[in-house]
mmCIF file of C-alpha atoms in Angstrom:
data_model
loop_
_atom_site.group_PDB
_atom_site.id
_atom_site.type_symbol
_atom_site.label_atom_id
_atom_site.label_comp_id
_atom_site.label_asym_id
_atom_site.label_seq_id
_atom_site.Cartn_x
_atom_site.Cartn_y
_atom_site.Cartn_z
ATOM 1 C CA MET Z 1 23.848 7.456 5.130
ATOM 2 C CA SER Z 2 25.471 5.511 7.959
ATOM 3 C CA ILE Z 3 22.198 4.375 9.594
ATOM 4 C CA LEU Z 4 20.757 3.395 6.211
ATOM 5 C CA ALA Z 5 23.921 1.387 5.508
ATOM 6 C CA VAL Z 6 23.634 -0.409 8.863
ATOM 7 C CA LEU Z 7 19.965 -1.192 8.192
ATOM 8 C CA LEU Z 8 20.685 -2.629 4.749
ATOM 9 C CA VAL Z 9 23.368 -4.931 6.147
ATOM 10 C CA ALA Z 10 21.022 -6.066 8.942
ATOM 11 C CA VAL Z 11 18.114 -6.682 6.561
ATOM 12 C CA GLY Z 12 20.283 -8.570 4.074
ATOM 13 C CA VAL Z 13 21.665 -10.887 6.754
ATOM 14 C CA ALA Z 14 18.255 -11.338 8.420
ATOM 15 C CA ASP Z 15 16.677 -12.428 5.135
ATOM 16 C CA LEU Z 16 19.501 -14.866 4.442
ATOM 17 C CA VAL Z 17 18.954 -16.416 7.890
ATOM 18 C CA ARG Z 18 15.193 -16.768 7.615
ATOM 19 C CA ALA Z 19 15.239 -17.885 3.942
ATOM 20 C CA GLU Z 20 11.731 -16.515 3.385
ATOM 21 C CA GLY Z 21 9.356 -18.572 1.262
ATOM 22 C CA PRO Z 22 6.047 -20.434 1.381
ATOM 23 C CA THR Z 23 7.547 -23.143 3.618
ATOM 24 C CA THR Z 24 9.451 -20.878 6.025
ATOM 25 C CA THR Z 25 8.526 -21.610 9.640
ATOM 26 C CA PRO Z 26 7.735 -18.949 12.270
ATOM 27 C CA HIS Z 27 10.883 -20.021 14.141
ATOM 28 C CA ARG Z 28 13.036 -19.178 11.119
ATOM 29 C CA ARG Z 29 11.383 -15.764 10.863
ATOM 30 C CA VAL Z 30 11.996 -15.065 14.541
ATOM 31 C CA ALA Z 31 15.624 -16.185 14.171
ATOM 32 C CA GLY Z 32 16.087 -13.951 11.126
ATOM 33 C CA GLY Z 33 14.502 -10.943 12.804
ATOM 34 C CA ALA Z 34 16.519 -11.435 16.006
ATOM 35 C CA THR Z 35 19.738 -11.779 14.007
ATOM 36 C CA GLY Z 36 19.017 -8.579 12.115
ATOM 37 C CA LEU Z 37 18.192 -6.578 15.240
ATOM 38 C CA VAL Z 38 21.300 -7.804 17.070
ATOM 39 C CA LEU Z 39 23.460 -6.969 14.054
ATOM 40 C CA LEU Z 40 21.853 -3.522 13.864
ATOM 41 C CA VAL Z 41 22.803 -2.793 17.479
ATOM 42 C CA VAL Z 42 26.300 -4.272 17.175
ATOM 43 C CA LEU Z 43 27.142 -2.324 14.017
ATOM 44 C CA GLY Z 44 25.769 0.852 15.578
ATOM 45 C CA LEU Z 45 28.019 0.414 18.626
ATOM 46 C CA LEU Z 46 31.094 -0.625 16.639
ATOM 47 C CA GLY Z 47 30.584 2.322 14.308
ATOM 48 C CA SER Z 48 30.231 4.745 17.251
ATOM 49 C CA LEU Z 49 26.757 5.790 16.119
ATOM 50 C CA THR Z 50 25.778 6.906 19.612
ATOM 51 C CA THR Z 51 24.632 10.535 19.393
ATOM 52 C CA LEU Z 52 20.986 11.358 20.093
ATOM 53 C CA GLY Z 53 20.265 11.712 16.374
ATOM 54 C CA ASP Z 54 21.987 8.393 15.688
ATOM 55 C CA LEU Z 55 19.960 6.603 18.372
ATOM 56 C CA LEU Z 56 16.658 7.998 17.140
ATOM 57 C CA LEU Z 57 17.390 6.932 13.580
ATOM 58 C CA LEU Z 58 18.592 3.523 14.796
ATOM 59 C CA LEU Z 59 15.183 3.159 16.438
ATOM 60 C CA VAL Z 60 13.528 3.986 13.111
ATOM 61 C CA ALA Z 61 15.803 1.408 11.455
ATOM 62 C CA ALA Z 62 14.894 -1.243 14.053
ATOM 63 C CA LEU Z 63 11.162 -0.607 13.570
ATOM 64 C CA THR Z 64 11.619 -0.776 9.794
ATOM 65 C CA LEU Z 65 13.448 -4.098 10.068
ATOM 66 C CA ALA Z 66 10.811 -5.551 12.412
ATOM 67 C CA ALA Z 67 7.984 -4.408 10.122
ATOM 68 C CA TRP Z 68 9.717 -5.923 7.082
ATOM 69 C CA ILE Z 69 10.239 -9.314 8.714
ATOM 70 C CA ALA Z 70 6.722 -9.500 10.178
ATOM 71 C CA LEU Z 71 4.737 -8.177 7.205
ATOM 72 C CA SER Z 72 6.663 -9.978 4.450
ATOM 73 C CA GLY Z 73 6.442 -13.192 6.480
ATOM 74 C CA ARG Z 74 2.683 -12.847 6.818
ATOM 75 C CA ALA Z 75 2.333 -12.174 3.089
ATOM 76 C CA ALA Z 76 4.451 -15.226 2.219
ATOM 77 C CA ALA Z 77 2.323 -17.435 4.473
ATOM 78 C CA ALA Z 78 -0.957 -16.451 2.790
ATOM 79 C CA PRO Z 79 -2.821 -19.558 1.522
ATOM 80 C CA ASP Z 80 -3.876 -17.875 -1.735
ATOM 81 C CA PRO Z 81 -1.369 -15.245 -2.931
ATOM 82 C CA SER Z 82 -3.387 -14.706 -6.114
ATOM 83 C CA THR Z 83 -6.206 -12.990 -4.187
ATOM 84 C CA ASP Z 84 -4.286 -11.561 -1.220
ATOM 85 C CA HIS Z 85 -3.186 -8.139 -2.447
ATOM 86 C CA ALA Z 86 -3.305 -6.212 0.827
ATOM 87 C CA ASN Z 87 -0.538 -8.077 2.658
ATOM 88 C CA PRO Z 88 2.068 -7.664 -0.125
ATOM 89 C CA ALA Z 89 1.186 -3.966 -0.390
ATOM 90 C CA LEU Z 90 1.644 -3.472 3.355
ATOM 91 C CA ALA Z 91 4.854 -5.524 3.388
ATOM 92 C CA LEU Z 92 6.364 -3.284 0.719
ATOM 93 C CA GLY Z 93 4.782 0.027 1.679
ATOM 94 C CA ILE Z 94 5.367 0.306 5.426
ATOM 95 C CA PRO Z 95 9.104 -0.579 5.392
ATOM 96 C CA ALA Z 96 9.486 1.741 2.400
ATOM 97 C CA ILE Z 97 8.322 4.609 4.606
ATOM 98 C CA GLY Z 98 11.145 3.833 7.035
ATOM 99 C CA LEU Z 99 13.655 3.772 4.191
ATOM 100 C CA VAL Z 100 12.417 7.125 2.904
ATOM 101 C CA VAL Z 101 12.719 8.637 6.392
ATOM 102 C CA LEU Z 102 16.290 7.368 6.747
ATOM 103 C CA LEU Z 103 17.186 8.586 3.273
ATOM 104 C CA ALA Z 104 15.651 12.002 3.942
ATOM 105 C CA CYS Z 105 17.632 12.238 7.197
ATOM 106 C CA SER Z 106 20.844 10.872 5.694
ATOM 107 C CA ALA Z 107 22.758 14.030 6.652
ATOM 108 C CA VAL Z 108 21.810 13.737 10.336
ATOM 109 C CA PRO Z 109 23.673 10.629 11.582
ATOM 110 C CA SER Z 110 27.368 10.558 12.356
ATOM 111 C CA PRO Z 111 29.766 8.901 9.888
ATOM 112 C CA VAL Z 112 31.009 5.416 10.713
ATOM 113 C CA THR Z 113 34.008 5.652 13.034
ATOM 114 C CA GLY Z 114 35.259 3.701 16.066
ATOM 115 C CA PRO Z 115 36.384 0.052 15.949
ATOM 116 C CA LEU Z 116 34.451 -0.592 12.724
ATOM 117 C CA ARG Z 117 36.321 2.165 10.902
ATOM 118 C CA ARG Z 118 39.684 0.901 12.184
ATOM 119 C CA TRP Z 119 38.850 -2.651 11.125
ATOM 120 C CA LEU Z 120 37.799 -1.606 7.617
ATOM 121 C CA HIS Z 121 40.959 0.441 7.126
ATOM 122 C CA GLY Z 122 43.008 -2.392 8.594
ATOM 123 C CA LEU Z 123 41.926 -4.695 5.775
ATOM 124 C CA ASP Z 124 44.357 -2.766 3.539
ATOM 125 C CA LEU Z 125 42.556 -3.654 0.312
ATOM 126 C CA PRO Z 126 43.405 -1.453 -2.703
ATOM 127 C CA THR Z 127 39.746 -1.074 -3.693
ATOM 128 C CA LEU Z 128 38.878 0.247 -0.217
ATOM 129 C CA ALA Z 129 41.829 2.582 0.197
ATOM 130 C CA HIS Z 130 40.034 5.764 -0.909
ATOM 131 C CA ALA Z 131 36.496 4.912 0.202
ATOM 132 C CA SER Z 132 34.984 6.124 3.459
ATOM 133 C CA PRO Z 133 33.856 3.488 6.001
ATOM 134 C CA THR Z 134 30.257 4.669 5.575
ATOM 135 C CA ARG Z 135 30.376 4.086 1.817
ATOM 136 C CA ILE Z 136 32.030 0.683 2.257
ATOM 137 C CA LEU Z 137 29.306 -0.363 4.675
ATOM 138 C CA LEU Z 138 26.611 0.971 2.340
ATOM 139 C CA VAL Z 139 27.943 -0.976 -0.639
ATOM 140 C CA CYS Z 140 28.184 -4.145 1.491
ATOM 141 C CA GLY Z 141 24.568 -3.663 2.560
ATOM 142 C CA LEU Z 142 23.416 -3.115 -1.011
ATOM 143 C CA LEU Z 143 25.233 -6.254 -2.153
ATOM 144 C CA LEU Z 144 23.599 -8.308 0.616
ATOM 145 C CA VAL Z 145 20.170 -6.982 -0.344
ATOM 146 C CA GLN Z 146 20.583 -8.371 -3.882
ATOM 147 C CA PHE Z 147 20.278 -11.934 -2.565
ATOM 148 C CA ALA Z 148 17.392 -13.095 -0.360
ATOM 149 C CA THR Z 149 15.902 -9.642 0.272
ATOM 150 C CA ALA Z 150 15.454 -8.806 -3.405
ATOM 151 C CA ASN Z 151 13.960 -12.262 -4.013
ATOM 152 C CA VAL Z 152 11.358 -11.526 -1.333
ATOM 153 C CA VAL Z 153 10.611 -8.132 -2.918
ATOM 154 C CA VAL Z 154 10.125 -9.749 -6.330
ATOM 155 C CA ARG Z 155 7.842 -12.420 -4.867
ATOM 156 C CA LEU Z 156 5.745 -9.816 -3.025
ATOM 157 C CA VAL Z 157 5.206 -7.815 -6.216
ATOM 158 C CA LEU Z 158 4.321 -10.984 -8.140
ATOM 159 C CA ALA Z 159 1.846 -11.930 -5.413
ATOM 160 C CA GLY Z 160 0.437 -8.409 -5.430
ATOM 161 C CA VAL Z 161 -0.390 -8.587 -9.150
ATOM 162 C CA GLY Z 162 -1.756 -12.129 -8.893
ATOM 163 C CA ALA Z 163 1.053 -13.817 -10.818
ATOM 164 C CA ILE Z 164 1.530 -16.481 -8.105
ATOM 165 C CA LYS Z 165 -1.047 -19.251 -7.834
ATOM 166 C CA PRO Z 166 -2.452 -20.821 -4.629
ATOM 167 C CA SER Z 167 -0.292 -23.422 -2.954
ATOM 168 C CA GLY Z 168 -0.596 -26.832 -4.582
ATOM 169 C CA GLN Z 169 -1.383 -25.510 -8.062
ATOM 170 C CA PRO Z 170 1.111 -25.445 -10.967
ATOM 171 C CA GLN Z 171 3.151 -22.257 -10.742
ATOM 172 C CA PRO Z 172 4.535 -20.197 -13.654
ATOM 173 C CA SER Z 173 7.905 -20.421 -11.914
ATOM 174 C CA ASP Z 174 7.862 -24.175 -12.568
ATOM 175 C CA GLN Z 175 8.414 -23.363 -16.251
ATOM 176 C CA LEU Z 176 11.274 -20.916 -15.587
ATOM 177 C CA ARG Z 177 13.617 -22.812 -13.363
ATOM 178 C CA GLY Z 178 16.601 -21.264 -11.660
ATOM 179 C CA GLY Z 179 15.061 -17.835 -11.127
ATOM 180 C CA ARG Z 180 15.786 -17.746 -7.386
ATOM 181 C CA LEU Z 181 19.469 -18.345 -8.168
ATOM 182 C CA LEU Z 182 19.825 -16.468 -11.446
ATOM 183 C CA GLY Z 183 18.045 -13.370 -10.106
ATOM 184 C CA PRO Z 184 20.607 -12.610 -7.370
ATOM 185 C CA MET Z 185 23.499 -13.358 -9.711
ATOM 186 C CA GLU Z 186 22.046 -11.033 -12.343
ATOM 187 C CA ARG Z 187 21.488 -8.225 -9.832
ATOM 188 C CA VAL Z 188 24.991 -8.521 -8.384
ATOM 189 C CA VAL Z 189 26.497 -8.400 -11.880
ATOM 190 C CA ILE Z 190 24.418 -5.320 -12.794
ATOM 191 C CA LEU Z 191 25.364 -3.573 -9.555
ATOM 192 C CA GLY Z 192 29.029 -4.519 -9.892
ATOM 193 C CA LEU Z 193 29.261 -3.400 -13.511
ATOM 194 C CA GLY Z 194 27.455 -0.167 -12.673
ATOM 195 C CA LEU Z 195 29.847 0.617 -9.820
ATOM 196 C CA ALA Z 196 32.743 -0.085 -12.176
ATOM 197 C CA GLY Z 197 31.322 2.393 -14.691
ATOM 198 C CA GLU Z 198 30.406 -0.285 -17.225
ATOM 199 C CA VAL Z 199 26.716 0.599 -17.584
ATOM 200 C CA THR Z 200 26.628 -0.593 -21.204
ATOM 201 C CA ALA Z 201 27.850 -4.024 -20.148
ATOM 202 C CA ALA Z 202 25.085 -4.118 -17.534
ATOM 203 C CA GLY Z 203 22.577 -3.482 -20.318
ATOM 204 C CA VAL Z 204 23.987 -6.442 -22.232
ATOM 205 C CA VAL Z 205 23.290 -8.648 -19.206
ATOM 206 C CA VAL Z 206 19.672 -7.494 -19.189
ATOM 207 C CA ALA Z 207 19.284 -8.207 -22.924
ATOM 208 C CA ALA Z 208 20.946 -11.613 -22.597
ATOM 209 C CA LYS Z 209 18.382 -12.747 -20.034
ATOM 210 C CA GLY Z 210 15.540 -12.227 -22.481
ATOM 211 C CA LEU Z 211 17.336 -14.161 -25.214
ATOM 212 C CA ILE Z 212 18.121 -17.055 -22.890
ATOM 213 C CA ARG Z 213 14.555 -17.316 -21.580
ATOM 214 C CA TRP Z 214 12.903 -17.027 -25.007
ATOM 215 C CA PRO Z 215 13.110 -20.767 -25.879
ATOM 216 C CA GLU Z 216 11.515 -21.638 -22.519
ATOM 217 C CA LEU Z 217 8.634 -19.263 -23.183
ATOM 218 C CA GLN Z 218 8.145 -20.737 -26.641
ATOM 219 C CA ALA Z 219 8.130 -24.253 -25.189
ATOM 220 C CA ARG Z 220 5.402 -23.160 -22.778
ATOM 221 C CA ALA Z 221 3.149 -22.323 -25.746
ATOM 222 C CA ARG Z 222 3.215 -26.018 -26.761
ATOM 223 C CA ALA Z 223 2.347 -27.380 -23.291
ATOM 224 C CA PRO Z 224 -1.421 -26.944 -22.735
ATOM 225 C CA ASP Z 225 -1.478 -28.957 -19.479
ATOM 226 C CA ARG Z 226 0.526 -26.304 -17.593
ATOM 227 C CA PRO Z 227 0.083 -22.563 -16.807
ATOM 228 C CA SER Z 228 -0.747 -20.618 -19.964
ATOM 229 C CA ILE Z 229 1.862 -18.757 -21.972
ATOM 230 C CA ASP Z 230 0.255 -15.473 -20.881
ATOM 231 C CA GLU Z 231 0.675 -16.364 -17.196
ATOM 232 C CA VAL Z 232 4.284 -17.434 -17.667
ATOM 233 C CA THR Z 233 5.113 -14.335 -19.726
ATOM 234 C CA GLU Z 234 3.521 -12.052 -17.134
ATOM 235 C CA TYR Z 235 5.472 -13.796 -14.380
ATOM 236 C CA PHE Z 236 8.726 -13.449 -16.326
ATOM 237 C CA LEU Z 237 8.266 -9.804 -17.305
ATOM 238 C CA VAL Z 238 7.027 -8.544 -13.942
ATOM 239 C CA GLY Z 239 9.663 -10.506 -12.043
ATOM 240 C CA SER Z 240 12.458 -9.381 -14.339
ATOM 241 C CA PHE Z 241 11.556 -5.691 -14.283
ATOM 242 C CA VAL Z 242 11.215 -5.648 -10.496
ATOM 243 C CA SER Z 243 14.549 -7.452 -10.172
ATOM 244 C CA TRP Z 244 16.258 -4.947 -12.469
ATOM 245 C CA LEU Z 245 14.633 -2.066 -10.611
ATOM 246 C CA VAL Z 246 16.055 -3.313 -7.302
ATOM 247 C CA ALA Z 247 19.532 -3.452 -8.835
ATOM 248 C CA LEU Z 248 19.225 0.004 -10.425
ATOM 249 C CA VAL Z 249 17.910 1.647 -7.248
ATOM 250 C CA SER Z 250 20.779 0.014 -5.364
ATOM 251 C CA LEU Z 251 23.231 1.404 -7.907
ATOM 252 C CA TRP Z 252 21.714 4.876 -7.476
ATOM 253 C CA LEU Z 253 22.036 4.643 -3.684
ATOM 254 C CA ALA Z 254 25.633 3.460 -3.966
ATOM 255 C CA GLN Z 255 26.533 6.486 -6.055
ATOM 256 C CA THR Z 256 24.830 9.135 -3.896
#
């Protein structure tokens, strides 16, 4: 799992740097991709992931990262996301193949050792005392993915099902403010509670979101000059379920 952990950290940081969205410039995407690739190499060297198997899987990880940055950036820049279904599908599908390959080969790469292992153990934190460096790095990567990366995933799925309107038109997200901030917070809480063994409490968080958003959805029904209640409800439900799925898959990976 060491190469997968390194990739997740690199992707999470790269997406935070590029801040992907409809207004993201090509320069920001290049900066994000370059940052992720450099971090991938640096973590691989610091973790002593230098065997032939490690290097081959690091190459797969680098190609996966490059495909994610390029394809998700192209999908985000589409002038009419409501009719452009191919780009979101490619942006999600091709990097997913790389993730599946790395997951299937998770027993091949070496565990994290070298300077990175010494640094992690040198932190002397009680919560890290009994965890392997590979697991620590994996959990850090999964936490990073809950922020900008998961937001991009949610947006790609929404674009793929036509829940996002062309640029310049009223968006369903205009009626549900705070989603880009609340989504990461919700996912981090779900992942954190799951890792702590409090799965029931994580379910309460999921239920609370629906109760909090209900008045906003009802208000939408009385505002005919904006996106319809059906459009807003579809946006909310699809976005929420994809967001929860990202957190749950992350929790599964963290516990493997």
